[in-house]
Coordinates of C-alpha atoms and ligand atoms in Angstrom, one line a residue:
X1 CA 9.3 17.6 -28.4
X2 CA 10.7 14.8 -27.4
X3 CA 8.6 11.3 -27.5
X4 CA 6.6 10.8 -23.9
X5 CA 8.6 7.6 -23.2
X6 CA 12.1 8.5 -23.8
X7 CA 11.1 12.0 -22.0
X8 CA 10.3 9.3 -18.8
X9 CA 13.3 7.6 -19.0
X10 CA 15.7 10.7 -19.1
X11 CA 14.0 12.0 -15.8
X12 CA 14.4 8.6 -14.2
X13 CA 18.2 8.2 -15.1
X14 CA 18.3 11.7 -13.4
X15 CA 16.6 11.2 -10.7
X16 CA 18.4 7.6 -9.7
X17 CA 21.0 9.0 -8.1
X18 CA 18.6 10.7 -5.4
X19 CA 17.5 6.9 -5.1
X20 CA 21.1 5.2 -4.6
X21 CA 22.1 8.1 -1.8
X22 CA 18.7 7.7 0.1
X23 CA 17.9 3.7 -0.5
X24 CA 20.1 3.3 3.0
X25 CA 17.8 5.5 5.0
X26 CA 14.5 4.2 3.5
X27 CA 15.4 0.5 3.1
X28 CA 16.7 -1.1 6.6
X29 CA 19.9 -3.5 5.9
X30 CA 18.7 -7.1 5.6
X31 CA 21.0 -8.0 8.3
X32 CA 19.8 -5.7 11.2
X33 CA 15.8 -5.3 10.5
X34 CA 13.3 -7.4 12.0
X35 CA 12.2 -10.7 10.4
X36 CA 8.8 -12.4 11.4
X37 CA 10.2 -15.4 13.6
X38 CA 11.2 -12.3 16.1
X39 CA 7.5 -12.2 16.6
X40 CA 6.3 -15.5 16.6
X41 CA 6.8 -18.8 18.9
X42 CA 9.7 -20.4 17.8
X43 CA 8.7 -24.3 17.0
X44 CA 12.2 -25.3 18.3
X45 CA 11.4 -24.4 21.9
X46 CA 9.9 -26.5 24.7
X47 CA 7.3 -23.4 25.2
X48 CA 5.9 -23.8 21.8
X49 CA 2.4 -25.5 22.6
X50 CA 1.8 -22.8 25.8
X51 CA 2.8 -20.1 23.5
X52 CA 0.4 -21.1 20.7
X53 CA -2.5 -21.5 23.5
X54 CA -1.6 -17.9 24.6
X55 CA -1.4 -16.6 21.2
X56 CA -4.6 -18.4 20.6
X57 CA -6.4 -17.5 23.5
X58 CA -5.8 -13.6 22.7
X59 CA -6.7 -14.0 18.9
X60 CA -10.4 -15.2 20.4
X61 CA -11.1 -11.9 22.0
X62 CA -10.4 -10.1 18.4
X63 CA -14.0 -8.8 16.6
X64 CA -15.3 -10.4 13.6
X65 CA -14.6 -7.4 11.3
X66 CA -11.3 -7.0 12.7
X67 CA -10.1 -10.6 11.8
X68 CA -11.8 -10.0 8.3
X69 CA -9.9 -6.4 7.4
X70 CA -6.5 -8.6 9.1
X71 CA -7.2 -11.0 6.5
X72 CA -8.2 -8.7 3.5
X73 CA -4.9 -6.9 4.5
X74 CA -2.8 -10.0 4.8
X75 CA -4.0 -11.2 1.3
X76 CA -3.3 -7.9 -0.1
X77 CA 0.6 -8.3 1.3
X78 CA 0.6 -11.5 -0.4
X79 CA -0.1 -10.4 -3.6
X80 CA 3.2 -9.1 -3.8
X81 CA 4.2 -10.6 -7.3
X82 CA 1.8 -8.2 -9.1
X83 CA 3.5 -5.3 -7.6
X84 CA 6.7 -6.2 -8.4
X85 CA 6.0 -7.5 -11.5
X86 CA 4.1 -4.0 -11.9
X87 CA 7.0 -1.9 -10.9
X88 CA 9.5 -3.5 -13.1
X89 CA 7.6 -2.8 -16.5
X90 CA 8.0 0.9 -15.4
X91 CA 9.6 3.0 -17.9
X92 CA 13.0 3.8 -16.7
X93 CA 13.5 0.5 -15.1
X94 CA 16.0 -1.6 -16.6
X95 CA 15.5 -5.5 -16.4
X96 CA 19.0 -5.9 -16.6
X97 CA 20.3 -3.1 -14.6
X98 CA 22.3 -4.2 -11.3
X99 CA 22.3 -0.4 -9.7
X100 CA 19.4 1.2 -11.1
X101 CA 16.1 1.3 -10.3
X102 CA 15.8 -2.7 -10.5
X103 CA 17.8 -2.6 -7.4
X104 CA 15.0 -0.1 -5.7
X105 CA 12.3 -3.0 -6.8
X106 CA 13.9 -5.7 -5.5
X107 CA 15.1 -4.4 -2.5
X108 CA 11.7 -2.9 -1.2
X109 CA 10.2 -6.1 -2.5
X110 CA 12.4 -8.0 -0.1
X111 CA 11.1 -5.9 2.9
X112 CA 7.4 -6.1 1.8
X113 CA 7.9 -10.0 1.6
X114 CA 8.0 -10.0 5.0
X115 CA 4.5 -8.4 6.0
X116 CA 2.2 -10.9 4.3
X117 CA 4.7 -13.7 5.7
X118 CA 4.2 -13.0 9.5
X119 CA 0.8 -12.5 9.1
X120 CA -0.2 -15.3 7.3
X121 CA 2.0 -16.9 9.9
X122 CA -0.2 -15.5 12.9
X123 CA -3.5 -16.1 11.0
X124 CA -2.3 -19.8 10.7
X125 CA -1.9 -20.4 14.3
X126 CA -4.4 -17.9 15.9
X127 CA -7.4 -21.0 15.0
X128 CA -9.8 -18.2 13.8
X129 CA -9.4 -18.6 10.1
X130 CA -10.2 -21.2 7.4
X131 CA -7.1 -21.0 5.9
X132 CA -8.2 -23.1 2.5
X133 CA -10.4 -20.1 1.7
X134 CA -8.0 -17.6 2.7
X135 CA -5.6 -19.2 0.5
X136 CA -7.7 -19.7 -2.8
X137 CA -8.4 -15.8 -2.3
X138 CA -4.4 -15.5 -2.6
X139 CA -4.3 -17.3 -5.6
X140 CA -7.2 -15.7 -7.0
X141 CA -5.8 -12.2 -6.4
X142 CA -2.7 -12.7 -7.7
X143 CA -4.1 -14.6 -11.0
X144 CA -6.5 -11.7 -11.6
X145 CA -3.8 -9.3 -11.5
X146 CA -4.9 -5.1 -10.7
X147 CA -6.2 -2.3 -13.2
X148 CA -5.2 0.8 -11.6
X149 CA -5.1 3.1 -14.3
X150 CA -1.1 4.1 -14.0
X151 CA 0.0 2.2 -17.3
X152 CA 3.9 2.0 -17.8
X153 CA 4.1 5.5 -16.7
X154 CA 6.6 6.6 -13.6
X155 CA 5.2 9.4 -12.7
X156 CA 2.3 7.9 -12.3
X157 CA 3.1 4.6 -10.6
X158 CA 5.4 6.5 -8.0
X159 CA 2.2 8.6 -7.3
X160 CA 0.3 5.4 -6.9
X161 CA 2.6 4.0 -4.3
X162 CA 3.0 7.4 -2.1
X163 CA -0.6 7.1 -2.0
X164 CA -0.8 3.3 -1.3
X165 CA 2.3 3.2 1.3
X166 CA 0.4 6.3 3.5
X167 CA -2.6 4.3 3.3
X168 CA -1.4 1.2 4.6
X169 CA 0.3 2.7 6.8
X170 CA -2.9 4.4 8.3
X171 CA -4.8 0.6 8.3
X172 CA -1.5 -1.4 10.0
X173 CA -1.8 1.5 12.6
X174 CA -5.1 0.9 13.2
X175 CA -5.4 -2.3 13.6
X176 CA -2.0 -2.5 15.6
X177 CA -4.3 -0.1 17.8
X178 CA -7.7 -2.2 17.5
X179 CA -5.9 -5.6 18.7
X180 CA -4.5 -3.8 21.5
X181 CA -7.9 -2.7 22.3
X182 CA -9.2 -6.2 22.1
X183 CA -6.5 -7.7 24.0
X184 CA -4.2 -9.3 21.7
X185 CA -0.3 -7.6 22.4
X186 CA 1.4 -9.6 19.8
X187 CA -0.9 -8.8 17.1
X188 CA -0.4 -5.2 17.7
X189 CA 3.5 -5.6 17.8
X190 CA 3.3 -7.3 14.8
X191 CA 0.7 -4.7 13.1
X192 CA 3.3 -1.5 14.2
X193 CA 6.2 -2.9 12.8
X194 CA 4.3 -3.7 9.4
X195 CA 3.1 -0.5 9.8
X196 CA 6.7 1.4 10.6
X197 CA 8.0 0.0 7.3
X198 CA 5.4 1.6 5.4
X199 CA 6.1 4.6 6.4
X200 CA 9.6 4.4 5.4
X201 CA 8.5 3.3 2.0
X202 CA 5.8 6.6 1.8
X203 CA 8.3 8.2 2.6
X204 CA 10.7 6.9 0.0
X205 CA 8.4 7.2 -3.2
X206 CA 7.1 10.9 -1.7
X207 CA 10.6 12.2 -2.8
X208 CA 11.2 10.6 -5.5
X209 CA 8.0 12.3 -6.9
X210 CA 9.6 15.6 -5.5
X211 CA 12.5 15.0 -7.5
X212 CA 10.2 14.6 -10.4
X213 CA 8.7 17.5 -9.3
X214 CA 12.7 19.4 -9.6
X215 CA 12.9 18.5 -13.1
X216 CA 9.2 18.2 -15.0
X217 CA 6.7 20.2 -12.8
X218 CA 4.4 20.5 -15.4
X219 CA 3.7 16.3 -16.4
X220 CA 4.3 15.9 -12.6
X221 CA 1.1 17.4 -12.0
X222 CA -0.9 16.3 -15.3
X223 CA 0.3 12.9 -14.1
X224 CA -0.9 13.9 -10.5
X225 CA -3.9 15.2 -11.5
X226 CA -4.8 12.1 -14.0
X227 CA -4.4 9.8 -11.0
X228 CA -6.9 11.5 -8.4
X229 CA -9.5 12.2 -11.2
X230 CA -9.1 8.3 -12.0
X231 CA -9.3 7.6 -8.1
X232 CA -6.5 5.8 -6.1
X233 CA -8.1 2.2 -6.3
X234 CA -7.1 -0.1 -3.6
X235 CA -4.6 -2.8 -4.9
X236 CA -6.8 -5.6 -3.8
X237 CA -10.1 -4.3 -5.8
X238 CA -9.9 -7.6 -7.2
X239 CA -10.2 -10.0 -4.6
X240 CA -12.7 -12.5 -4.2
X241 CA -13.7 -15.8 -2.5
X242 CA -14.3 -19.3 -3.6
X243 CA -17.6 -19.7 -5.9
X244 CA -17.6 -15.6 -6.6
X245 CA -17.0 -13.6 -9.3
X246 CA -13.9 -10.6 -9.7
X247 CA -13.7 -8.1 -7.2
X248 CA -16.9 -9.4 -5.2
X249 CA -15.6 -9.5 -2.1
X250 CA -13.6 -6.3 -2.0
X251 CA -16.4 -4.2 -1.2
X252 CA -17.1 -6.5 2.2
X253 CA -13.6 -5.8 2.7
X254 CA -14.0 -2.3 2.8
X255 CA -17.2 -1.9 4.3
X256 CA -15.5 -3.9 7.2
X257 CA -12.5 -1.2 7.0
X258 CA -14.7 1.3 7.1
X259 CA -17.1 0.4 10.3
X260 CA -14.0 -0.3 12.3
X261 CA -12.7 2.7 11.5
X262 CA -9.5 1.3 9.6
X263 CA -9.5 3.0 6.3
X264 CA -12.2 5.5 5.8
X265 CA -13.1 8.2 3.0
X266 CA -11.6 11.0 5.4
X267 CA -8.3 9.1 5.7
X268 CA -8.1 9.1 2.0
X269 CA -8.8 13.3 1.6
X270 CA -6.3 13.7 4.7
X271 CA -4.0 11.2 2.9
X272 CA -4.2 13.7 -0.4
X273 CA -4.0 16.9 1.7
X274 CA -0.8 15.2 2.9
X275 CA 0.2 14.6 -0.5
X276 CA -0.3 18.5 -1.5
X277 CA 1.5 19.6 1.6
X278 CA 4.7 17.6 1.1
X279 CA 4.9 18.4 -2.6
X280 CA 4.2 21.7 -2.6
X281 CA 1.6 21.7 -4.9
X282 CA -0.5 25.0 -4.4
X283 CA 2.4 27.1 -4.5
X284 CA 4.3 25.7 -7.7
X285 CA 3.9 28.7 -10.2
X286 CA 6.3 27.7 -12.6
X287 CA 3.4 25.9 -14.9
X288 CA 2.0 26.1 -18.2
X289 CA -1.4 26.6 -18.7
X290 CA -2.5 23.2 -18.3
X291 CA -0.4 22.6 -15.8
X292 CA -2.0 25.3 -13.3
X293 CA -5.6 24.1 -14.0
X294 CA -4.2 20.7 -12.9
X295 CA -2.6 22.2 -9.8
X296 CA -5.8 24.4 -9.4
X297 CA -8.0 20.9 -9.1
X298 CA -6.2 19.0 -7.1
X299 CA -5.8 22.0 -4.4
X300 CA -9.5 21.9 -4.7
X301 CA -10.1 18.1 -4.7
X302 CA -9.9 17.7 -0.5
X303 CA -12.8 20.1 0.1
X304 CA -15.0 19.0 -2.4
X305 CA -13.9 15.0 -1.1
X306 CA -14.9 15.9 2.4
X307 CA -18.2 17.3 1.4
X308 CA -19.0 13.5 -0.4
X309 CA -17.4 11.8 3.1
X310 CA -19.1 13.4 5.4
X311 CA -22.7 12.4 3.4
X312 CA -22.0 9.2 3.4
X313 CA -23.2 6.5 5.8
X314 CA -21.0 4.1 7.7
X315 CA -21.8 0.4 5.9
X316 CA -24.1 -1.6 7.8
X317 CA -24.5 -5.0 6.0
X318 CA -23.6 -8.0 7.8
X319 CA -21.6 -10.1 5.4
X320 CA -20.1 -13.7 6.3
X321 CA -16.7 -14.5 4.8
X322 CA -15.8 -17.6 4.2
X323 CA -12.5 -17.0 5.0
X324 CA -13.8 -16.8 9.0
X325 CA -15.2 -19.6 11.6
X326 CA -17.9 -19.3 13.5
Ligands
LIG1 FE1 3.4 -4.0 3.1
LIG2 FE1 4.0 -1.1 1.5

């Protein structure tokens, strides 16, 4: 048997060239996709100060746990260096590799730049937000870094990231739909678009896994099952605010995200019966023994997930974040 590392980076080599003939369709060319000035007032223009006060006046009308989960969400975007950083110590990803999967990273880092940029952008000028705070929550997340139990692993990183892409794809969807709600257009443009990319990128990492699924069914779904007995953790269970300790302000985050009806326990079972769908999973039969009691849970998992969501209560608990006036 060959060592679990070199075993990793055989099946990545294979699977790259699946990557190179799709990265077109999942990644938009730089040259034709949006870019965050299309949505916001251009400084250069004589309307600037009339859009701001427009752009302002709609922000007010926005609920206090919506602007917190915008925030939570826009600090999460910007603590894209850990992700990248994250994806290139994957086995199989060469540093020095100009076609590989290096090229994958840095190309769907360049179009995930752009999500925490325009809204940190709006959240600048919308005059609801105490930026200072929002900003040493940033640097704080980014310092502290994420523990989310996938190790150098492919299999499970990629599993990771299907998750995490449908999921914040369900929240920017929501929220695009919340701000609508609440009167505030541009928001919600801005929200959909965000929202449209991650849905490429689920998309993306969902077949790579199938690939993996082609080749090494069997550590596909030990690697599966691993991940959703550890729990997919949020990539911002770390954040905090000024004067508090690690990961003390996630759960306000979250409790926010829940009330609103953003990101709830259900979307994460419907987001794993999604998973099993697209994969295949209940009927893959070509499995060794362990591999068909890992199938065999994680078929089981959304039931006995909905059973736990469906006791619990929606958070209550008033929480002021510093990150918010008034
Ligand atoms: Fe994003
Ligand atoms: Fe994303």
């Amino acid at each position: 048997m060959k060592f679990f590392e070199e075993k990793r980076r055989e099946v990545m080599k294979h699977i790259e060239k699946y990557m190179l003939e799709k990265m077109h369709e999942f990644l938009k060319p730089i040259d034709e996709i949006w870019q965050p000035s299309d949505l916001l007032p251009d400084s250069t223009r004589d309307t600037f100060f009339t859009e701001i006060k427009e752009l302002q006046e709609s922000a007010a009308g926005l609920s206090y746990d919506l602007v917190a989960v915008l925030i939570g969400d826009t600090i999460t975007e910007e603590a894209l260096p850990t992700y990248e950083s994250w994806l290139s110590m994957v086995e199989g990803v060469d540093k020095d590799q100009h076609n590989g999967w290096m090229t994958w990273t840095r190309h769907w880092t360049a179009e995930e730049n752009r999500h925490g940029d325009l809204l940190n952008k709006y959240l600048y000028l919308s005059g609801r937000v105490n930026m200072r705070a929002m900003e040493v929550s940033t640097q704080y997340l980014i310092a502290d870094g994420f523990d989310i139990g996938t190790g150098t692993d492919p299999y499970r990183n990629f599993i990771y990231t299907s998750f995490q892409e449908m999921a914040t794809n369900v929240s920017h969807r929501r929220v695009a739909s919340l701000a609508k709600r609440d009167g505030d257009t541009l928001l919600s443009k801005m929200c959909g678009v965000i929202a449209a990319d991650e849905a490429r990128h689920a998309k993306a990492y969902k077949h790579f896994i199938s690939k993996i699924f082609e080749v090494d069914a069997n550590e596909a779904m030990l690697a599966f099952e691993d991940m959703m007995r550890k729990k997919i953790v949020m990539p911002a269970h770390f954040l905090r605010e000024v004067g508090l300790k690690i990961g003390q302000t996630f759960g306000h985050f979250t409790d926010a995200a829940e009330r609103l009806n953003v990101y709830t326990a259900v979307d994460y079972v419907d987001i794993l019966k999604t998973l099993i769908d697209d994969w295949q999973i209940e009927s893959m039969t070509e499995l060794n023994e362990a591999g068909e009691k890992a199938r065999d849970y994680i078929v089981r998992l959304p039931d006995r997930l909905l059973r736990v969501a469906e006791r619990m209560k929606n958070p209550m608990l008033e929480y002021k974040f510093s990150w918010i006036y008034g």
